PDB file of C-alpha atoms in Angstrom:
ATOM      1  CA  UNK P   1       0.000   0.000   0.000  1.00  0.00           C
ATOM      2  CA  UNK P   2       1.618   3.568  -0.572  1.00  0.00           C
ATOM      3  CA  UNK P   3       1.417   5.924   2.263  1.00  0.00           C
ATOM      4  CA  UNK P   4      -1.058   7.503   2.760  1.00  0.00           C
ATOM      5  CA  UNK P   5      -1.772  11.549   4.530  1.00  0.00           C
ATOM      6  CA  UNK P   6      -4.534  12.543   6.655  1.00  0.00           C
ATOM      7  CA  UNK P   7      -6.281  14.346   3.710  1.00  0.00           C
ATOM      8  CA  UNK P   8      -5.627  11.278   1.851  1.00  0.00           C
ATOM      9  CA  UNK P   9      -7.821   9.329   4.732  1.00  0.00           C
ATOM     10  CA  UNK P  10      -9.949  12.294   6.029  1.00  0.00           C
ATOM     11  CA  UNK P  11     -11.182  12.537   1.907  1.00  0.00           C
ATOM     12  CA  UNK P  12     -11.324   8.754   1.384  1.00  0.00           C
ATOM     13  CA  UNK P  13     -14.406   7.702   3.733  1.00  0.00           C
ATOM     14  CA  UNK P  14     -17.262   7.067   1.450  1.00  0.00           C
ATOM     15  CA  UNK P  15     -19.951   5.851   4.572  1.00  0.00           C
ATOM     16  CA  UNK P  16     -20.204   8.962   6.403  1.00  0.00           C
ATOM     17  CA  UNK P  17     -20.771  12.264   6.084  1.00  0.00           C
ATOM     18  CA  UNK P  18     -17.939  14.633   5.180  1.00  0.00           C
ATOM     19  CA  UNK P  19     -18.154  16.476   8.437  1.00  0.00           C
ATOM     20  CA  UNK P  20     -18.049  13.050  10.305  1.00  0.00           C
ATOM     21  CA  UNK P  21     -14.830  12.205   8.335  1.00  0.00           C
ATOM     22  CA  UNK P  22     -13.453  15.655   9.314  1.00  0.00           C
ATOM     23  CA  UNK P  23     -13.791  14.956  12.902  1.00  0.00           C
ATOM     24  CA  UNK P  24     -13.215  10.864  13.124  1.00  0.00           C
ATOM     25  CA  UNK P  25      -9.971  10.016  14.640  1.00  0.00           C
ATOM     26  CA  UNK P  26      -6.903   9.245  12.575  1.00  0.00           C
ATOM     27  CA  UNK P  27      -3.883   7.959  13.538  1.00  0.00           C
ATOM     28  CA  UNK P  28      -0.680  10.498  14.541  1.00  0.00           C
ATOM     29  CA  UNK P  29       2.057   7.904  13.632  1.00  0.00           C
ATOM     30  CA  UNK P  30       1.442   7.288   9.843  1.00  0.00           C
ATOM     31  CA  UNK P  31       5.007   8.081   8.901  1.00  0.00           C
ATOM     32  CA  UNK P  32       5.820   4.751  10.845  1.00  0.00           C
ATOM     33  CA  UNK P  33       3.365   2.848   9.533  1.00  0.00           C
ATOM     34  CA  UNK P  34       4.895  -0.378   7.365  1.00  0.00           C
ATOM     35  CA  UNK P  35       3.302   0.754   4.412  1.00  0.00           C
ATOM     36  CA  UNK P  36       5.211  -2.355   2.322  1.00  0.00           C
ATOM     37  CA  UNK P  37       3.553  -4.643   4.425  1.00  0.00           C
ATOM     38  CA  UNK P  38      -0.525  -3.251   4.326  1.00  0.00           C
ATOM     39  CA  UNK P  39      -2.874  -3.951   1.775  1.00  0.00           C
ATOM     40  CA  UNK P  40      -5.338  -1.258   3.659  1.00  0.00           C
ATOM     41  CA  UNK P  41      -5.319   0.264   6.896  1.00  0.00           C
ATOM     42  CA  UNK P  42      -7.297   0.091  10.242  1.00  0.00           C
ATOM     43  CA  UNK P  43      -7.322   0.956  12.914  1.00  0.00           C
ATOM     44  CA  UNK P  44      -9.495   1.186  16.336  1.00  0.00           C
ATOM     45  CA  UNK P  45     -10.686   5.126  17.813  1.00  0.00           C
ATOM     46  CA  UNK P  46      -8.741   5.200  21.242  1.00  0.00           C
ATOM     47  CA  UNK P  47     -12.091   7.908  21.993  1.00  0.00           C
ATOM     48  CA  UNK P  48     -14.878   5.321  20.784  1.00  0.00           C
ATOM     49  CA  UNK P  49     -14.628   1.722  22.184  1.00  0.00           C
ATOM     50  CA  UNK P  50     -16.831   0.158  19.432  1.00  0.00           C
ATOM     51  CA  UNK P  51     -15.815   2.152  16.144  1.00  0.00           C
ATOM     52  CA  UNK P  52     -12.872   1.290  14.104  1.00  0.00           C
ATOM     53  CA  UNK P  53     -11.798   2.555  10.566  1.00  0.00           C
ATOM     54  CA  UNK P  54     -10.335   0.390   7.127  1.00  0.00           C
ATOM     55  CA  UNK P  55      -8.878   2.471   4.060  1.00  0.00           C
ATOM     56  CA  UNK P  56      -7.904   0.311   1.219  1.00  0.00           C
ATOM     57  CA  UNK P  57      -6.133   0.718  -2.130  1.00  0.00           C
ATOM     58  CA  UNK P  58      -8.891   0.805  -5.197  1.00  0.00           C
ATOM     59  CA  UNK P  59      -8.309   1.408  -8.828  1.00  0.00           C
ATOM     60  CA  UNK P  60      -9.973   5.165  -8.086  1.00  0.00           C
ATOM     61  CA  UNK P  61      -7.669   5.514  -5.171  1.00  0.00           C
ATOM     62  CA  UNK P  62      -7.968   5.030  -1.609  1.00  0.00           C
ATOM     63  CA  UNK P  63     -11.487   3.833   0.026  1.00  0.00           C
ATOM     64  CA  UNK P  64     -12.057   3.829   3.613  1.00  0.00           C
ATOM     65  CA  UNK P  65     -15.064   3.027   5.488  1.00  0.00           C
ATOM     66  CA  UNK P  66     -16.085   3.187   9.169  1.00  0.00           C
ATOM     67  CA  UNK P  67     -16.705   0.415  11.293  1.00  0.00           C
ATOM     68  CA  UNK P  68     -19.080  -0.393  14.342  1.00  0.00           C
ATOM     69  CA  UNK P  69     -18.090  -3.648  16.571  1.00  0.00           C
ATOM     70  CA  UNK P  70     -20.147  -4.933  19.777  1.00  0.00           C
ATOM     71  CA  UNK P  71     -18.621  -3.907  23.302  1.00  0.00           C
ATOM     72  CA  UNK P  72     -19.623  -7.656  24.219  1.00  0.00           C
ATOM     73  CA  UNK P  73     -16.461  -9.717  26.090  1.00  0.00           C
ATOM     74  CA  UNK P  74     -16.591 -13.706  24.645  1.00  0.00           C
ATOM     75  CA  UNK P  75     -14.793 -15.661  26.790  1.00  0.00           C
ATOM     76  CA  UNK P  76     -11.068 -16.712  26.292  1.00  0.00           C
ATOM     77  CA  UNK P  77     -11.874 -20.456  25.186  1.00  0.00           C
ATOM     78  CA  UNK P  78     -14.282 -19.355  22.195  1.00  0.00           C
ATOM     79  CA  UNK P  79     -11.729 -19.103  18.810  1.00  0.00           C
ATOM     80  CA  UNK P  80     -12.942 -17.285  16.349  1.00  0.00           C
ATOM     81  CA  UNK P  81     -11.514 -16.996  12.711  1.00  0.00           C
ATOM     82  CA  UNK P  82     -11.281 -13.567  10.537  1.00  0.00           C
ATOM     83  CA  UNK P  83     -13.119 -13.598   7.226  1.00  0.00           C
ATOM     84  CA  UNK P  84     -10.139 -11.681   5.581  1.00  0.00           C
ATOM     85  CA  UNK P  85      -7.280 -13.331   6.414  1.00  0.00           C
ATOM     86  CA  UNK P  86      -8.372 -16.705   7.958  1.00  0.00           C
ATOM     87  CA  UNK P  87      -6.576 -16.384  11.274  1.00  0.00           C
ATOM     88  CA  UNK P  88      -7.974 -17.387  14.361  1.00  0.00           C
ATOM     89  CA  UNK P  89      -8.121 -15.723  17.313  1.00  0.00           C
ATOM     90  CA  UNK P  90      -9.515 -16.336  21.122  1.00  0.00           C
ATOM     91  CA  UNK P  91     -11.658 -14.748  23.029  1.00  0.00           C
ATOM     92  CA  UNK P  92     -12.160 -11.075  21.596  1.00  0.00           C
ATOM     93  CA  UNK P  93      -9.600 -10.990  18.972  1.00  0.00           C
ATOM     94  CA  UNK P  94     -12.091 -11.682  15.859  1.00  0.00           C
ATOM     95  CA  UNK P  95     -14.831  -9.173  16.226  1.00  0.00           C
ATOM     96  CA  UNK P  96     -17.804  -8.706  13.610  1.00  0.00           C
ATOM     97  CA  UNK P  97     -17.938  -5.305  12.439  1.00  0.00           C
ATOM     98  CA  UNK P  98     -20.697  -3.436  10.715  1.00  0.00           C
ATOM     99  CA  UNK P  99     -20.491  -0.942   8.133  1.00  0.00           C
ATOM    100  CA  UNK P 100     -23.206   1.304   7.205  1.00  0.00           C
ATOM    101  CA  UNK P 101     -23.562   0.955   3.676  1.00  0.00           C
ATOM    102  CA  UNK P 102     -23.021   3.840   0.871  1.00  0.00           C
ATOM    103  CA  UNK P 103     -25.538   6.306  -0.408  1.00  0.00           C
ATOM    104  CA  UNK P 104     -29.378   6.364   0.278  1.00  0.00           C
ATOM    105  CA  UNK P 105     -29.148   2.441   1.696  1.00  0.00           C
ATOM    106  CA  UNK P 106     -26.685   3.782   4.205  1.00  0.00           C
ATOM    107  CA  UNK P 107     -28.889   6.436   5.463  1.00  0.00           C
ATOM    108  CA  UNK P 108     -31.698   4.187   5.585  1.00  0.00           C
ATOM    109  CA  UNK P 109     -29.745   2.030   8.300  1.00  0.00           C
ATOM    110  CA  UNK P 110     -29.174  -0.889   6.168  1.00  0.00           C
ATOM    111  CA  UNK P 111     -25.004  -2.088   6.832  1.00  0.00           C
ATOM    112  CA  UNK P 112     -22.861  -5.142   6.349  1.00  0.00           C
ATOM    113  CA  UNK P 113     -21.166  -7.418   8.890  1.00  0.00           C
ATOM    114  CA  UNK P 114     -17.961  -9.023   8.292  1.00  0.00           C
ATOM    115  CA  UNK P 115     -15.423 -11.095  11.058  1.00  0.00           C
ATOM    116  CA  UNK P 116     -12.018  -9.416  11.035  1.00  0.00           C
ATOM    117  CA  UNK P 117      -9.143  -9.227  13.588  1.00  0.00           C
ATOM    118  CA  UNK P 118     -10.105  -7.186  16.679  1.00  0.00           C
ATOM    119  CA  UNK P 119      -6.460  -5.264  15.695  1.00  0.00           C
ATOM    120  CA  UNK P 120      -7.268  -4.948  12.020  1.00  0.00           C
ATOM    121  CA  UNK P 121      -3.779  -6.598  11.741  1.00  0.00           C
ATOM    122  CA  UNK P 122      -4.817  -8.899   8.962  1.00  0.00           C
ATOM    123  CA  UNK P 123      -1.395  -7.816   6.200  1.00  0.00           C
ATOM    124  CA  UNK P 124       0.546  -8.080   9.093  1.00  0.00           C
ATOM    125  CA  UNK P 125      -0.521 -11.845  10.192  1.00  0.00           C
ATOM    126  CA  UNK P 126      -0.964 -13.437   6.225  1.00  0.00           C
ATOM    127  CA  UNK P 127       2.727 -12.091   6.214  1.00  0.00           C
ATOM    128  CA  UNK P 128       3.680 -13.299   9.481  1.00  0.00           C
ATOM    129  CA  UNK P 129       5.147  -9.933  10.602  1.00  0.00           C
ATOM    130  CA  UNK P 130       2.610 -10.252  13.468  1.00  0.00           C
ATOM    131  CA  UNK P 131       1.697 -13.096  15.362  1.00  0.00           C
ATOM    132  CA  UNK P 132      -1.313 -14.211  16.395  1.00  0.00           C
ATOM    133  CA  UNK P 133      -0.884 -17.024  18.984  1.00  0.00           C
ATOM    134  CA  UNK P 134      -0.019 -20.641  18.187  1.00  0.00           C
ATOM    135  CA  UNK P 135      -2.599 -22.183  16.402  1.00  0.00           C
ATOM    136  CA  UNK P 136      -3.987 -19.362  14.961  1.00  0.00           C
ATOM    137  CA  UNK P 137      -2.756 -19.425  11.385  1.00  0.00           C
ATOM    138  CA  UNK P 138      -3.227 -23.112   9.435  1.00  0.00           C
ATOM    139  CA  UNK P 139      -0.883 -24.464   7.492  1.00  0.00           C
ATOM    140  CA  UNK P 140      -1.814 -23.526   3.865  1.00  0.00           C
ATOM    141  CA  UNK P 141      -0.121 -25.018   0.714  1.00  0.00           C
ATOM    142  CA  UNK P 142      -0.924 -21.234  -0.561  1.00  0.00           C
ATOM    143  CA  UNK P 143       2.470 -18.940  -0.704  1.00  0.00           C
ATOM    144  CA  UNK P 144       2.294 -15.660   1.003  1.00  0.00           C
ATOM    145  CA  UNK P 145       1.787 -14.053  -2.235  1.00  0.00           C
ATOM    146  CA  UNK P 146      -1.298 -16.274  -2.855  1.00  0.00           C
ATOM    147  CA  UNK P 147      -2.775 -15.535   0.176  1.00  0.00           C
ATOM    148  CA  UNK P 148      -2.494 -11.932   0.300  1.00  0.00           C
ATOM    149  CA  UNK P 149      -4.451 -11.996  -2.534  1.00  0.00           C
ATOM    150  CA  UNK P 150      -7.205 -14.127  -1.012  1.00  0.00           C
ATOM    151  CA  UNK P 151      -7.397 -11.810   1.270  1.00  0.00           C
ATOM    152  CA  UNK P 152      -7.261  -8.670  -0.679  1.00  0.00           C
ATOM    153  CA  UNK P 153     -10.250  -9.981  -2.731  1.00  0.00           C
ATOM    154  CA  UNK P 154     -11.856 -11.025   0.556  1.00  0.00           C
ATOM    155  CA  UNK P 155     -11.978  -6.465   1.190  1.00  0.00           C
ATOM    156  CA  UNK P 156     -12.552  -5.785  -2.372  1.00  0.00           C
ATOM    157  CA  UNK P 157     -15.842  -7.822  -1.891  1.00  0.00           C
ATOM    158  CA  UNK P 158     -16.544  -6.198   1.731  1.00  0.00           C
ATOM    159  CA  UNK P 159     -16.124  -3.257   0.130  1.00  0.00           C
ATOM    160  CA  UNK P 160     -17.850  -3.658  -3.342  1.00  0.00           C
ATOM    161  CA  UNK P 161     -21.248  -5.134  -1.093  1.00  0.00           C
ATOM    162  CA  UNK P 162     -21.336  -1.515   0.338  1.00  0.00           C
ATOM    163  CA  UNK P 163     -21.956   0.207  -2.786  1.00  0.00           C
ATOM    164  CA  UNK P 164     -25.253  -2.671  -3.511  1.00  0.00           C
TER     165      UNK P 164
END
């Protein structure tokens, strides 16, 4: 992913309002961020326990959406799996997140759900820069290469069922 500004994020949200993407929280360290190793960006709002943000490369440019997760604890013995990146996670660290969807739909309160990482660590963890726990991450005959893109098309469609 190249790096990306906050006007490049700020002007990238395309499920709120642009006054609610002038205000959202956005991250202070982006000039550390291992932009080699992201296929999109997310992260959680230190200020709002159950919102978190994704931005993602798209042909037009960048794409990010905001994201509402439950405040509910599961306990530690329940593993759950992420939808993007297939790694498993106990306890709270696969969440599902909603997104309200784009355009008259959206305002209508109609979103989608998807299970990601808690951390929105995904890139990190299919490229084992970040570790999830042992177990977490099956042995795949996929290379890393293959498996970023699984996951990659695993946002595009999060993202494309926004727009429907």
């Amino acid at each position: 992913m190249k790096p990306l500004t906050e006007q490049d994020i700020r002007g990238s949200f395309v499920n709120c309002s642009k006054g609610e993407a002038k205000r959202l929280f956005v991250p202070h360290d982006l000039a550390d961020r291992p932009w080699d190793d992201l296929d999109f960006m997310g992260w959680r709002d230190p200020g709002a326990p159950d919102r978190s943000y994704l931005v993602a490369e798209r042909s037009g440019g960048p794409v990010g959406v905001t994201l509402r997760f439950p405040s509910q604890q599961r306990g530690f013995m329940h593993r759950s799996m992420c939808s993007l990146c297939l790694t498993t996670h106990p306890g709270n660290g696969v969440s599902l997140m909603t997104a309200r969807k784009v355009g008259p739909a959206g305002r209508e309160g109609n979103s989608v759900g998807v299970y990601i990482c808690a951390d929105l660590a995904c890139s990190l963890y299919v490229r084992g820069k970040k570790l999830p726990g042992p177990g977490a991450r099956f042995e795949e005959s996929l290379t890393v290469e293959q498996q970023v893109a699984r996951m990659n098309g695993h946002v595009s469609a999060f993202l494309d069922r926004l727009h429907s």
